[in-house]
Amino acid sequence: MADTLGPRSTPADEAREAVVAAALTTLDLDAKTRLLAGQDMWSLPALPEIGLDSLVMSDGPIGVRGVRWTADDPSVALPSPTALAATWDPALAHRAGVLLAQEARRKGVHVLLAPTVNLHRSPLGGRHFEAYSEDPYLTGRIGSGYVGGVQEGGVGTTVKHFVANDAETDRFTVNNLVGERPLRELYLAPFEHIVEHARPWGVMTAYNTVNGTTMTEHHRLVNGVLRGEWGFDGVNVSDWMAARSTTGAVQGGLDVAMPGPRTVYGEALARAVRDGEVEEATVDEAVRNVLRLAARVGILRGAEPAVTVLPDPVDGVALAREIARRSFVLVRNERAALPLKPGTVALIGAAARDARILGGGSATVFPARTVSPLEGLTAALPEGALRYALGADPVTELGVADQGFALRAVCRDAGGNVIGTASAPSGHLQWMGSDLPAGVTHESLHSVELTGTFTPRAGGPHTFGIKGIGAFTLTVGGTTYFDGVQRPGKDDPFVTFFGAPEPRARVELTAGEPVDVSLAHAVVLPDDLSIKVVTFTLAHQEPRRDPDELIAEAVEAARGADTAVVVVATTDRVESEGFDRTDLALPGRQDDLVRAVAAANPNTVVVVNSGSPVELPWREDVAAVLLSWFPGQEGGAALADVLTGAHEPGGRLPTTWGSLATAPVTRVVPTDGELAYYEGVFIGYRAWEKEGRTPTYPFGHGLGYTDWTYEAVETLGTGVRVRLRNDGTRTGREVVQVYLAPADRDPGRPPRQLAGFATVEAGPGERVEVTVELPRRAFEIWDETTNSWSFVKGSYEIQVGRSITDRRLTATTNV
């Protein structure tokens, strides 16, 4: 790569590049290779000799956790990325990015490890809540807005996971076999769009292998496509512990190997250069990329940051609430069940009381406040209008000890002496790298005890358990229930993060009466660990009441109310990083609950809280269905806004919802280490249409609280102008969707695909016009014979409407 930045560089870019070049010439080989290796879990080393501060990175896509896994330093928790995509609003994604940059600066973070722009290839993907959509164009547009917002705030992004990291099963070792055409048209497309339109300062290469080459060593896709064809000039950082080979990684275009202190770079890379296995010039290119990033975020002496005037401050609470209500998708609304009519409401479901605001895994952040649906509706409805019933609990396994627990962590040395303490806001303890309590070192740490009290909110038999590996002692109320060694069921380096807890005690407790609890763990850290992690979990489950009894109570509450609102949800054992789903069913007896309530009250509204599709076998039996995704910390307040009609549900489906039995693409489990993408370019709505199958709810679908008439469409060369009218009685927002269908049908090409979209707003009776640009790429396919993009001339039908199936206007264009 040349010293200069290319045709889009500015004088400021060139000035920074001169500082980078000068700094690079003063570094010796050891300093350069040290800079490319993480010094700990989240940062690169400082190099004072060139005025370089330590560069700090942090998860995640919905909030900035910082370098510590703790609620002591709370973070704003926005709705899930799938929710953000459901807004179909890149400008709103940009505002989310600006807020996250503000949060990052507050926490001393320079680079955000986000966004995730992998595609919803199969509905069984366990981490889809952290990605945007099944459609590459929608993903690219939302991702570009997000990246632009973060970087406008002076903070870097790492667009991830490059590439084809679309499932979690065997993600460290799977070899994904992807044809060049689907690779270009689908999986690379969001990354390409974001590189072109948002110029990200970083990309993260994935764990998986693509067509025989692990992504941290994929010279063709990184150096050839990403840097060569697209002109990416940012840093390529590995996913955590993904880098496997010193020479393979650096020659494959990997700039930074994370985390540290043990990586394939550092001393190993310097030795490879001295042994003649790697050219020092190759190292220099990687160092140049890191220094360029440091200059952009303002931590390299002499270089002016890329952003010198920061955006105005953003109210994180208000924005979290706005994004949530803008993301909610109303997929059914019979007899105008929503917004709620005046009268009494029976609110039903454990998920209404115990809000799940985000998915599991590295996306986790800890907000200072969380508004549950129960809290939100209690505040919004008149006093006495709301009655709550538990109904059915989606949690069928032990979860992290949280509600009612007051815990702290006590660290002891080999002699049993206390050497440090820390708060423990929940039963999940996670100290990664140097993140240890003051005064504690890995060398001195012999044991950690989570200790404190638990005040039950329900009486009866409570179950306590442990998630983790090693020796544990569990004591409740002065009685030791477990004192032994817990071993993993399989050889998985992340079993302590994503595995299921083991039940170890069943204790009769009285509601409201505190009891002492303690979980002690003997810390043993093998010498060969690439990074030292102390992590384990005290788990808990409340007494399990008879489900039929709970459902009967809910039915009684529903029968006596004007409206029944049932909140159903998945759990972190269903949707999380680290594993894929095996079905699309709601956990527990939630389907039975909905059926029973609907039979008792025809005016039943169901709120579905999941990050990606679930089956809704009762959907025709209820009056309304509202999808709330994982709605972030203000989800309950936003839900009240939408249910009461204070605001309209603004979302449209970013992914197709259907049953597993009819879904065309489902496979996520490799065979002999390989996962073949046999479906080619046909995923999502493309596959549903190709197979002639009807989903439960199609891509792009979503209802509001007003009606729209699409009046006219006019072609304008590179785009279309659409006129529509709000025929309802209230102001509303509409997402105008434009699909492109080639007149000459080609069985190897989707019959139609999303080519553009725009949001409009209008008052009652008001007409509005919007122009939607159609990108050249919408008319192109990847030609595997010439290995290039081919512009397909001919006639195309431009189809304008409200979803992939609800097309209202058409026009023809010839290209």
CSV table of C-alpha atoms in Angstrom, one decimal, residues 270-424:
chain,number,residue,atom,x,y,z
A,270,ALA,CA,10.0,-9.7,15.4
A,271,ARG,CA,11.7,-13.1,15.3
A,272,ALA,CA,9.9,-14.1,12.1
A,273,VAL,CA,11.3,-10.9,10.5
A,274,ARG,CA,14.9,-11.6,11.7
A,275,ASP,CA,14.6,-15.2,10.5
A,276,GLY,CA,13.7,-14.0,7.0
A,277,GLU,CA,10.2,-15.4,7.1
A,278,VAL,CA,8.5,-12.0,6.9
A,279,GLU,CA,9.6,-8.8,5.2
A,280,GLU,CA,9.9,-5.8,7.5
A,281,ALA,CA,8.1,-3.8,4.9
A,282,THR,CA,5.0,-5.9,5.6
A,283,VAL,CA,5.2,-5.1,9.2
A,284,ASP,CA,5.6,-1.4,8.4
A,285,GLU,CA,2.3,-1.4,6.5
A,286,ALA,CA,0.5,-2.9,9.5
A,287,VAL,CA,2.1,-0.3,11.8
A,288,ARG,CA,1.3,2.5,9.4
A,289,ASN,CA,-2.4,1.5,9.6
A,290,VAL,CA,-2.3,1.4,13.4
A,291,LEU,CA,-0.6,4.8,13.6
A,292,ARG,CA,-3.1,6.2,11.1
A,293,LEU,CA,-6.0,5.1,13.4
A,294,ALA,CA,-4.2,6.6,16.4
A,295,ALA,CA,-3.8,9.9,14.6
A,296,ARG,CA,-7.5,9.9,13.6
A,297,VAL,CA,-8.7,9.4,17.2
A,298,GLY,CA,-6.2,12.0,18.5
A,299,ILE,CA,-3.6,10.0,20.5
A,300,LEU,CA,-0.5,10.5,18.2
A,301,ARG,CA,1.5,13.6,19.1
A,302,GLY,CA,1.7,16.1,16.3
A,303,ALA,CA,-1.3,14.8,14.4
A,304,GLU,CA,-4.6,16.7,14.3
A,305,PRO,CA,-7.5,14.4,15.1
A,306,ALA,CA,-10.0,13.6,12.3
A,307,VAL,CA,-12.6,15.3,14.4
A,308,THR,CA,-11.8,18.7,16.0
A,309,VAL,CA,-15.3,19.9,16.7
A,310,LEU,CA,-17.5,17.4,18.5
A,311,PRO,CA,-21.2,17.0,17.9
A,312,ASP,CA,-23.6,18.5,20.4
A,313,PRO,CA,-24.3,16.3,23.4
A,314,VAL,CA,-27.1,13.6,23.0
A,315,ASP,CA,-29.6,12.7,25.7
A,316,GLY,CA,-29.0,8.9,25.8
A,317,VAL,CA,-32.2,8.1,27.7
A,318,ALA,CA,-34.4,10.0,25.3
A,319,LEU,CA,-32.7,8.5,22.2
A,320,ALA,CA,-32.9,5.0,23.6
A,321,ARG,CA,-36.7,5.5,24.0
A,322,GLU,CA,-37.1,7.0,20.6
A,323,ILE,CA,-35.2,4.2,18.8
A,324,ALA,CA,-37.2,1.6,20.6
A,325,ARG,CA,-40.6,2.9,19.7
A,326,ARG,CA,-39.4,3.6,16.1
A,327,SER,CA,-38.3,0.0,15.9
A,328,PHE,CA,-41.4,-1.8,17.1
A,329,VAL,CA,-43.1,-3.6,14.3
A,330,LEU,CA,-46.9,-4.0,14.4
A,331,VAL,CA,-47.5,-7.1,12.3
A,332,ARG,CA,-51.2,-7.6,13.1
A,333,ASN,CA,-53.9,-5.2,14.3
A,334,GLU,CA,-57.4,-6.6,13.9
A,335,ARG,CA,-60.4,-4.4,14.8
A,336,ALA,CA,-58.0,-1.6,15.6
A,337,ALA,CA,-57.0,-3.3,18.8
A,338,LEU,CA,-54.1,-0.8,19.1
A,339,PRO,CA,-53.8,1.8,20.3
A,340,LEU,CA,-55.4,0.7,23.5
A,341,LYS,CA,-59.0,1.9,24.1
A,342,PRO,CA,-59.9,3.4,27.5
A,343,GLY,CA,-60.6,0.8,30.1
A,344,THR,CA,-58.8,-1.8,32.1
A,345,VAL,CA,-55.7,-3.7,31.0
A,346,ALA,CA,-54.5,-7.2,32.2
A,347,LEU,CA,-50.8,-7.3,31.7
A,348,ILE,CA,-49.5,-10.8,31.6
A,349,GLY,CA,-46.2,-12.6,31.4
A,350,ALA,CA,-42.9,-12.9,33.3
A,351,ALA,CA,-41.3,-11.0,30.5
A,352,ALA,CA,-43.5,-8.0,31.3
A,353,ARG,CA,-42.0,-7.9,34.9
A,354,ASP,CA,-38.4,-9.0,34.2
A,355,ALA,CA,-37.4,-7.0,31.1
A,356,ARG,CA,-34.9,-8.6,28.8
A,357,ILE,CA,-33.3,-5.6,27.0
A,358,LEU,CA,-30.4,-7.2,25.1
A,359,GLY,CA,-29.0,-10.5,23.8
A,360,GLY,CA,-26.3,-12.5,25.6
A,361,GLY,CA,-22.6,-12.5,25.0
A,362,SER,CA,-20.0,-9.8,24.3
A,363,ALA,CA,-22.8,-7.3,23.5
A,364,THR,CA,-23.7,-7.1,27.2
A,365,VAL,CA,-23.7,-3.7,28.9
A,366,PHE,CA,-25.0,-2.6,32.2
A,367,PRO,CA,-27.4,0.4,32.1
A,368,ALA,CA,-28.0,2.6,35.2
A,369,ARG,CA,-31.7,2.1,34.8
A,370,THR,CA,-34.1,-0.4,33.0
A,371,VAL,CA,-37.8,0.2,32.4
A,372,SER,CA,-39.8,-3.0,32.2
A,373,PRO,CA,-43.1,-3.2,30.4
A,374,LEU,CA,-44.8,-3.4,33.8
A,375,GLU,CA,-43.1,-0.2,35.0
A,376,GLY,CA,-43.8,1.6,31.7
A,377,LEU,CA,-47.5,0.8,31.6
A,378,THR,CA,-48.0,1.4,35.3
A,379,ALA,CA,-46.7,4.9,34.8
A,380,ALA,CA,-48.7,5.5,31.6
A,381,LEU,CA,-52.1,4.2,32.5
A,382,PRO,CA,-54.5,5.7,35.0
A,383,GLU,CA,-54.3,4.4,38.6
A,384,GLY,CA,-56.2,1.2,39.0
A,385,ALA,CA,-56.5,0.5,35.2
A,386,LEU,CA,-53.7,-2.2,35.2
A,387,ARG,CA,-53.7,-5.6,36.7
A,388,TYR,CA,-50.6,-7.9,36.5
A,389,ALA,CA,-50.4,-11.7,36.3
A,390,LEU,CA,-47.3,-13.8,35.8
A,391,GLY,CA,-48.9,-16.3,33.5
A,392,ALA,CA,-45.9,-18.3,32.4
A,393,ASP,CA,-42.2,-18.0,32.8
A,394,PRO,CA,-40.0,-18.3,29.7
A,395,VAL,CA,-37.0,-19.1,31.9
A,396,THR,CA,-36.7,-22.9,32.1
A,397,GLU,CA,-33.0,-22.9,33.3
A,398,LEU,CA,-31.1,-21.2,36.0
A,399,GLY,CA,-30.1,-17.6,35.3
A,400,VAL,CA,-27.5,-15.2,36.7
A,401,ALA,CA,-28.2,-14.4,40.3
A,402,ASP,CA,-29.6,-10.9,40.1
A,403,GLN,CA,-33.0,-9.9,41.4
A,404,GLY,CA,-32.9,-9.7,45.2
A,405,PHE,CA,-29.1,-10.4,45.5
A,406,ALA,CA,-26.7,-8.0,47.2
A,407,LEU,CA,-23.2,-9.3,46.6
A,408,ARG,CA,-19.5,-8.4,46.7
A,409,ALA,CA,-16.4,-10.2,45.6
A,410,VAL,CA,-13.7,-10.9,48.2
A,411,CYS,CA,-10.2,-11.9,47.0
A,412,ARG,CA,-7.8,-14.0,49.1
A,413,ASP,CA,-4.2,-15.2,48.8
A,414,ALA,CA,-3.0,-18.7,49.5
A,415,GLY,CA,-2.9,-18.0,53.3
A,416,GLY,CA,-6.6,-17.0,53.3
A,417,ASN,CA,-5.8,-13.3,53.8
A,418,VAL,CA,-8.1,-10.8,52.1
A,419,ILE,CA,-6.1,-8.9,49.5
A,420,GLY,CA,-8.9,-7.0,47.7
A,421,THR,CA,-12.6,-6.6,47.3
A,422,ALA,CA,-14.9,-5.4,44.6
A,423,SER,CA,-18.6,-4.8,44.1
A,424,ALA,CA,-20.5,-7.6,42.3
